[in-house]
mmCIF file of C-alpha atoms in Angstrom:
data_model
loop_
_atom_site.group_PDB
_atom_site.id
_atom_site.type_symbol
_atom_site.label_atom_id
_atom_site.label_comp_id
_atom_site.label_asym_id
_atom_site.label_seq_id
_atom_site.Cartn_x
_atom_site.Cartn_y
_atom_site.Cartn_z
ATOM 1 C CA UNK H 1 -24.608 -72.603 30.590
ATOM 2 C CA UNK H 2 -28.210 -71.227 30.002
ATOM 3 C CA UNK H 3 -29.529 -73.837 32.577
ATOM 4 C CA UNK H 4 -26.860 -72.770 35.157
ATOM 5 C CA UNK H 5 -27.699 -69.119 34.687
ATOM 6 C CA UNK H 6 -31.365 -69.660 35.081
ATOM 7 C CA UNK H 7 -30.968 -71.766 38.178
ATOM 8 C CA UNK H 8 -28.612 -69.101 39.636
ATOM 9 C CA UNK H 9 -31.226 -66.241 38.721
ATOM 10 C CA UNK H 10 -33.926 -68.243 40.474
ATOM 11 C CA UNK H 11 -31.773 -69.054 43.608
ATOM 12 C CA UNK H 12 -30.858 -65.491 43.876
ATOM 13 C CA UNK H 13 -34.439 -64.517 43.527
ATOM 14 C CA UNK H 14 -35.539 -66.517 46.361
ATOM 15 C CA UNK H 15 -36.449 -63.999 49.197
ATOM 16 C CA UNK H 16 -34.550 -65.835 51.945
ATOM 17 C CA UNK H 17 -31.342 -66.336 49.730
ATOM 18 C CA UNK H 18 -31.579 -62.702 48.592
ATOM 19 C CA UNK H 19 -31.972 -61.429 52.148
ATOM 20 C CA UNK H 20 -29.040 -63.341 53.372
ATOM 21 C CA UNK H 21 -26.646 -62.796 50.449
ATOM 22 C CA UNK H 22 -27.345 -58.957 50.446
ATOM 23 C CA UNK H 23 -27.037 -58.767 54.226
ATOM 24 C CA UNK H 24 -23.585 -60.079 53.825
ATOM 25 C CA UNK H 25 -22.599 -57.931 50.872
ATOM 26 C CA UNK H 26 -24.214 -54.513 51.905
ATOM 27 C CA UNK H 27 -21.554 -53.534 54.723
ATOM 28 C CA UNK H 28 -18.684 -54.305 52.458
ATOM 29 C CA UNK H 29 -20.170 -52.296 49.603
ATOM 30 C CA UNK H 30 -20.749 -49.289 51.877
ATOM 31 C CA UNK H 31 -17.248 -49.430 53.221
ATOM 32 C CA UNK H 32 -15.850 -49.717 49.676
ATOM 33 C CA UNK H 33 -17.885 -46.971 48.538
ATOM 34 C CA UNK H 34 -16.614 -44.598 51.396
ATOM 35 C CA UNK H 35 -13.078 -45.550 50.808
ATOM 36 C CA UNK H 36 -12.987 -45.103 46.963
ATOM 37 C CA UNK H 37 -15.103 -41.889 47.279
ATOM 38 C CA UNK H 38 -12.641 -40.375 49.740
ATOM 39 C CA UNK H 39 -9.738 -41.139 47.552
ATOM 40 C CA UNK H 40 -11.522 -39.747 44.535
ATOM 41 C CA UNK H 41 -12.695 -36.550 46.335
ATOM 42 C CA UNK H 42 -9.078 -36.041 47.618
ATOM 43 C CA UNK H 43 -7.744 -36.314 44.114
ATOM 44 C CA UNK H 44 -10.309 -33.889 42.728
ATOM 45 C CA UNK H 45 -10.524 -31.335 45.332
ATOM 46 C CA UNK H 46 -6.836 -31.381 46.512
ATOM 47 C CA UNK H 47 -4.611 -32.891 43.979
ATOM 48 C CA UNK H 48 -6.134 -31.905 40.631
ATOM 49 C CA UNK H 49 -5.037 -28.537 39.225
ATOM 50 C CA UNK H 50 -7.254 -25.566 38.947
ATOM 51 C CA UNK H 51 -8.975 -25.267 35.524
ATOM 52 C CA UNK H 52 -7.517 -22.602 33.232
ATOM 53 C CA UNK H 53 -11.049 -20.935 32.650
ATOM 54 C CA UNK H 54 -13.230 -21.807 35.639
ATOM 55 C CA UNK H 55 -10.250 -21.849 38.341
ATOM 56 C CA UNK H 56 -11.422 -23.770 41.412
ATOM 57 C CA UNK H 57 -15.079 -23.370 40.753
ATOM 58 C CA UNK H 58 -14.959 -26.296 38.348
ATOM 59 C CA UNK H 59 -14.180 -28.722 41.193
ATOM 60 C CA UNK H 60 -18.064 -29.161 41.972
ATOM 61 C CA UNK H 61 -17.846 -31.465 38.913
ATOM 62 C CA UNK H 62 -16.399 -34.209 41.073
ATOM 63 C CA UNK H 63 -19.742 -34.318 42.950
ATOM 64 C CA UNK H 64 -22.022 -32.912 40.181
ATOM 65 C CA UNK H 65 -21.053 -35.165 37.251
ATOM 66 C CA UNK H 66 -21.130 -38.541 39.250
ATOM 67 C CA UNK H 67 -24.397 -37.907 40.546
ATOM 68 C CA UNK H 68 -25.798 -36.978 37.303
ATOM 69 C CA UNK H 69 -24.599 -40.150 35.763
ATOM 70 C CA UNK H 70 -26.281 -42.092 38.733
ATOM 71 C CA UNK H 71 -29.575 -40.220 38.265
ATOM 72 C CA UNK H 72 -29.757 -41.897 34.743
ATOM 73 C CA UNK H 73 -28.245 -45.157 35.820
ATOM 74 C CA UNK H 74 -30.738 -45.552 38.839
ATOM 75 C CA UNK H 75 -33.697 -44.868 36.565
ATOM 76 C CA UNK H 76 -32.527 -47.482 34.015
ATOM 77 C CA UNK H 77 -32.067 -49.831 36.893
ATOM 78 C CA UNK H 78 -35.478 -49.038 38.339
ATOM 79 C CA UNK H 79 -37.200 -49.455 34.882
ATOM 80 C CA UNK H 80 -35.342 -52.733 33.983
ATOM 81 C CA UNK H 81 -36.420 -54.242 37.352
ATOM 82 C CA UNK H 82 -39.987 -52.734 36.745
ATOM 83 C CA UNK H 83 -40.104 -54.516 33.346
ATOM 84 C CA UNK H 84 -39.002 -57.893 34.690
ATOM 85 C CA UNK H 85 -41.412 -57.614 37.639
ATOM 86 C CA UNK H 86 -44.419 -56.917 35.231
ATOM 87 C CA UNK H 87 -43.402 -59.580 32.586
ATOM 88 C CA UNK H 88 -42.264 -62.505 35.057
ATOM 89 C CA UNK H 89 -43.918 -61.363 38.328
ATOM 90 C CA UNK H 90 -40.561 -61.737 40.092
ATOM 91 C CA UNK H 91 -41.107 -60.328 43.545
ATOM 92 C CA UNK H 92 -37.362 -59.361 44.171
ATOM 93 C CA UNK H 93 -37.623 -57.191 41.041
ATOM 94 C CA UNK H 94 -40.597 -55.437 42.317
ATOM 95 C CA UNK H 95 -38.758 -54.747 45.449
ATOM 96 C CA UNK H 96 -35.511 -53.570 43.779
ATOM 97 C CA UNK H 97 -37.395 -51.289 41.523
ATOM 98 C CA UNK H 98 -39.414 -49.542 44.299
ATOM 99 C CA UNK H 99 -36.125 -49.404 46.642
ATOM 100 C CA UNK H 100 -34.094 -47.839 43.835
ATOM 101 C CA UNK H 101 -36.627 -45.033 43.376
ATOM 102 C CA UNK H 102 -35.769 -42.768 46.564
ATOM 103 C CA UNK H 103 -31.951 -43.474 45.915
ATOM 104 C CA UNK H 104 -32.310 -42.243 42.393
ATOM 105 C CA UNK H 105 -34.316 -39.185 43.468
ATOM 106 C CA UNK H 106 -31.635 -38.381 46.033
ATOM 107 C CA UNK H 107 -28.855 -38.485 43.195
ATOM 108 C CA UNK H 108 -31.127 -36.398 40.979
ATOM 109 C CA UNK H 109 -31.810 -33.730 43.605
ATOM 110 C CA UNK H 110 -28.041 -33.529 44.310
ATOM 111 C CA UNK H 111 -27.479 -33.043 40.540
ATOM 112 C CA UNK H 112 -29.932 -30.274 40.269
ATOM 113 C CA UNK H 113 -28.503 -28.451 43.497
ATOM 114 C CA UNK H 114 -24.867 -28.695 42.555
ATOM 115 C CA UNK H 115 -25.724 -27.756 38.874
ATOM 116 C CA UNK H 116 -27.509 -24.554 40.155
ATOM 117 C CA UNK H 117 -24.519 -23.778 42.415
ATOM 118 C CA UNK H 118 -22.121 -24.263 39.460
ATOM 119 C CA UNK H 119 -24.361 -22.187 37.213
ATOM 120 C CA UNK H 120 -24.533 -19.146 39.381
ATOM 121 C CA UNK H 121 -20.996 -18.081 38.699
ATOM 122 C CA UNK H 122 -20.702 -19.575 35.231
ATOM 123 C CA UNK H 123 -23.933 -18.399 33.813
ATOM 124 C CA UNK H 124 -24.820 -15.493 36.217
ATOM 125 C CA UNK H 125 -28.039 -17.371 37.209
ATOM 126 C CA UNK H 126 -29.119 -20.185 39.678
ATOM 127 C CA UNK H 127 -31.605 -21.636 37.153
ATOM 128 C CA UNK H 128 -32.479 -21.448 33.437
ATOM 129 C CA UNK H 129 -34.890 -23.452 31.415
ATOM 130 C CA UNK H 130 -32.064 -25.037 29.657
ATOM 131 C CA UNK H 131 -32.860 -28.411 27.834
ATOM 132 C CA UNK H 132 -30.587 -30.622 30.240
ATOM 133 C CA UNK H 133 -31.640 -28.782 33.265
ATOM 134 C CA UNK H 134 -35.429 -29.177 32.417
ATOM 135 C CA UNK H 135 -35.164 -32.787 31.520
ATOM 136 C CA UNK H 136 -33.215 -33.512 34.552
ATOM 137 C CA UNK H 137 -35.963 -31.736 36.695
ATOM 138 C CA UNK H 138 -38.653 -33.917 34.841
ATOM 139 C CA UNK H 139 -36.618 -36.929 35.940
ATOM 140 C CA UNK H 140 -36.805 -35.924 39.570
ATOM 141 C CA UNK H 141 -40.590 -35.372 39.034
ATOM 142 C CA UNK H 142 -40.837 -39.128 37.666
ATOM 143 C CA UNK H 143 -38.867 -40.531 40.715
ATOM 144 C CA UNK H 144 -41.220 -38.775 42.948
ATOM 145 C CA UNK H 145 -44.249 -39.903 40.974
ATOM 146 C CA UNK H 146 -43.152 -43.427 41.271
ATOM 147 C CA UNK H 147 -42.546 -43.074 45.000
ATOM 148 C CA UNK H 148 -45.882 -41.465 45.569
ATOM 149 C CA UNK H 149 -47.970 -43.824 43.551
ATOM 150 C CA UNK H 150 -46.234 -46.641 45.508
ATOM 151 C CA UNK H 151 -47.139 -45.283 48.729
ATOM 152 C CA UNK H 152 -50.617 -44.346 47.602
ATOM 153 C CA UNK H 153 -51.835 -47.954 47.328
ATOM 154 C CA UNK H 154 -52.194 -50.196 50.418
ATOM 155 C CA UNK H 155 -51.563 -53.616 48.606
ATOM 156 C CA UNK H 156 -47.906 -53.566 48.239
ATOM 157 C CA UNK H 157 -47.680 -55.820 45.183
ATOM 158 C CA UNK H 158 -50.585 -54.088 43.486
ATOM 159 C CA UNK H 159 -48.623 -50.792 44.353
ATOM 160 C CA UNK H 160 -45.453 -52.010 42.943
ATOM 161 C CA UNK H 161 -47.106 -53.096 39.683
ATOM 162 C CA UNK H 162 -48.660 -49.828 39.313
ATOM 163 C CA UNK H 163 -45.619 -47.699 40.002
ATOM 164 C CA UNK H 164 -43.542 -50.118 37.649
ATOM 165 C CA UNK H 165 -45.919 -48.957 34.674
ATOM 166 C CA UNK H 166 -45.217 -45.325 35.428
ATOM 167 C CA UNK H 167 -41.462 -45.957 35.714
ATOM 168 C CA UNK H 168 -41.556 -47.704 32.177
ATOM 169 C CA UNK H 169 -43.343 -44.859 30.675
ATOM 170 C CA UNK H 170 -40.867 -42.358 32.197
ATOM 171 C CA UNK H 171 -37.936 -44.220 30.606
ATOM 172 C CA UNK H 172 -38.410 -42.070 27.461
ATOM 173 C CA UNK H 173 -37.064 -39.081 29.330
ATOM 174 C CA UNK H 174 -33.518 -40.862 29.884
ATOM 175 C CA UNK H 175 -32.208 -40.542 26.458
ATOM 176 C CA UNK H 176 -33.589 -36.873 26.307
ATOM 177 C CA UNK H 177 -31.708 -35.998 29.422
ATOM 178 C CA UNK H 178 -28.408 -37.808 28.051
ATOM 179 C CA UNK H 179 -28.639 -36.264 24.500
ATOM 180 C CA UNK H 180 -30.233 -33.074 25.174
ATOM 181 C CA UNK H 181 -26.747 -31.180 24.680
ATOM 182 C CA UNK H 182 -26.566 -32.669 21.213
ATOM 183 C CA UNK H 183 -30.176 -32.182 20.191
ATOM 184 C CA UNK H 184 -30.785 -28.644 21.135
ATOM 185 C CA UNK H 185 -28.840 -25.419 21.623
ATOM 186 C CA UNK H 186 -28.182 -25.265 25.412
ATOM 187 C CA UNK H 187 -25.976 -23.399 27.831
ATOM 188 C CA UNK H 188 -24.980 -26.845 29.298
ATOM 189 C CA UNK H 189 -21.515 -27.933 28.190
ATOM 190 C CA UNK H 190 -21.180 -31.045 26.093
ATOM 191 C CA UNK H 191 -19.811 -34.402 26.757
ATOM 192 C CA UNK H 192 -16.131 -34.422 28.114
ATOM 193 C CA UNK H 193 -15.729 -37.919 29.222
ATOM 194 C CA UNK H 194 -16.312 -40.611 26.557
ATOM 195 C CA UNK H 195 -16.371 -44.309 26.750
ATOM 196 C CA UNK H 196 -15.224 -44.624 23.071
ATOM 197 C CA UNK H 197 -12.552 -42.253 21.934
ATOM 198 C CA UNK H 198 -10.356 -39.789 23.879
ATOM 199 C CA UNK H 199 -11.958 -37.759 26.735
ATOM 200 C CA UNK H 200 -11.853 -34.072 26.594
ATOM 201 C CA UNK H 201 -10.491 -33.828 30.234
ATOM 202 C CA UNK H 202 -7.002 -33.891 31.422
ATOM 203 C CA UNK H 203 -5.975 -37.075 33.055
ATOM 204 C CA UNK H 204 -5.176 -35.527 36.526
ATOM 205 C CA UNK H 205 -8.885 -34.459 36.438
ATOM 206 C CA UNK H 206 -10.270 -37.736 34.931
ATOM 207 C CA UNK H 207 -9.058 -40.435 37.406
ATOM 208 C CA UNK H 208 -10.583 -38.681 40.460
ATOM 209 C CA UNK H 209 -13.848 -38.268 38.544
ATOM 210 C CA UNK H 210 -13.950 -41.891 37.486
ATOM 211 C CA UNK H 211 -13.273 -43.131 41.031
ATOM 212 C CA UNK H 212 -16.132 -40.941 42.509
ATOM 213 C CA UNK H 213 -18.366 -42.312 39.843
ATOM 214 C CA UNK H 214 -17.342 -45.817 40.873
ATOM 215 C CA UNK H 215 -18.017 -45.017 44.536
ATOM 216 C CA UNK H 216 -21.451 -43.682 43.807
ATOM 217 C CA UNK H 217 -22.296 -46.780 41.704
ATOM 218 C CA UNK H 218 -21.162 -48.986 44.803
ATOM 219 C CA UNK H 219 -23.007 -46.844 47.244
ATOM 220 C CA UNK H 220 -26.234 -47.053 45.044
ATOM 221 C CA UNK H 221 -26.328 -50.876 45.250
ATOM 222 C CA UNK H 222 -25.431 -51.020 48.843
ATOM 223 C CA UNK H 223 -28.263 -48.435 49.643
ATOM 224 C CA UNK H 224 -30.751 -50.203 47.395
ATOM 225 C CA UNK H 225 -29.797 -53.667 48.941
ATOM 226 C CA UNK H 226 -30.332 -52.321 52.386
ATOM 227 C CA UNK H 227 -33.715 -50.731 51.641
ATOM 228 C CA UNK H 228 -34.897 -53.908 49.753
ATOM 229 C CA UNK H 229 -34.015 -56.149 52.640
ATOM 230 C CA UNK H 230 -36.147 -54.183 55.091
ATOM 231 C CA UNK H 231 -39.053 -54.259 52.378
ATOM 232 C CA UNK H 232 -38.697 -57.897 51.689
ATOM 233 C CA UNK H 233 -39.037 -58.760 55.513
ATOM 234 C CA UNK H 234 -42.053 -56.662 55.743
ATOM 235 C CA UNK H 235 -43.567 -58.131 52.605
ATOM 236 C CA UNK H 236 -42.736 -61.744 53.686
ATOM 237 C CA UNK H 237 -43.746 -61.188 57.403
ATOM 238 C CA UNK H 238 -46.079 -64.076 57.627
ATOM 239 C CA UNK H 239 -43.340 -66.642 56.544
ATOM 240 C CA UNK H 240 -41.059 -68.580 58.965
ATOM 241 C CA UNK H 241 -37.747 -67.156 57.739
ATOM 242 C CA UNK H 242 -39.053 -63.516 57.844
ATOM 243 C CA UNK H 243 -40.370 -64.084 61.512
ATOM 244 C CA UNK H 244 -36.888 -65.319 62.496
ATOM 245 C CA UNK H 245 -35.277 -62.289 60.933
ATOM 246 C CA UNK H 246 -37.590 -59.958 62.498
ATOM 247 C CA UNK H 247 -37.146 -61.500 66.020
ATOM 248 C CA UNK H 248 -33.238 -61.624 65.458
ATOM 249 C CA UNK H 249 -33.205 -65.360 65.708
ATOM 250 C CA UNK H 250 -31.747 -65.822 62.162
ATOM 251 C CA UNK H 251 -33.018 -67.182 58.967
ATOM 252 C CA UNK H 252 -31.837 -69.108 55.950
ATOM 253 C CA UNK H 253 -28.010 -70.109 55.902
ATOM 254 C CA UNK H 254 -27.516 -70.048 59.689
#
């Protein structure tokens, strides 16, 4: 079993195979994300009842919460691939780590923006140096730091390794963001959706939220794969398969 998994991992890690496979998957992933996201948003913005305290203002959670979850998931994905790249020198992991940084930064920026929009009517201010908000802002700076460091070094593989170190150092902020509402007094509300035990949210609001969360995860992988394919062709430009792809004459698995 282990040998089979190892062989599969190394085959998927082959640049031509990765490029071909993700090229087949990416359009389907984007389509699935759009359909599932549309259903989830319709359920949350139209079908779900108004909240008894926040009225219709609470509906921003159907964008804010999935994006907040994704901001953490994307950083974990980036750091995991950074670790694999540094330890086993796997080129695909370097590319995946760097491709996920802009996508994670995008979700983090949306989280901060929607949080501010939600905070204004609830707290009376656009921003406060709340533990959750501040640690989420630090997360955005970490993403931007990884992106900036990667683009500051001309050698792509050396740049990826340097940025990977920064990504691994910054992983300490992920549990701080997640547990900040439990560790400190904060204006931010506590956890309402639980993987273990009952969620403190009505089912009519929960299912649209989970659908949008699923859509954002699918969209994340589609976007990362699309970015990684472009980076891979640029990095492998001197090889025959990459030249064929760049010229539009095909590649592996034709």
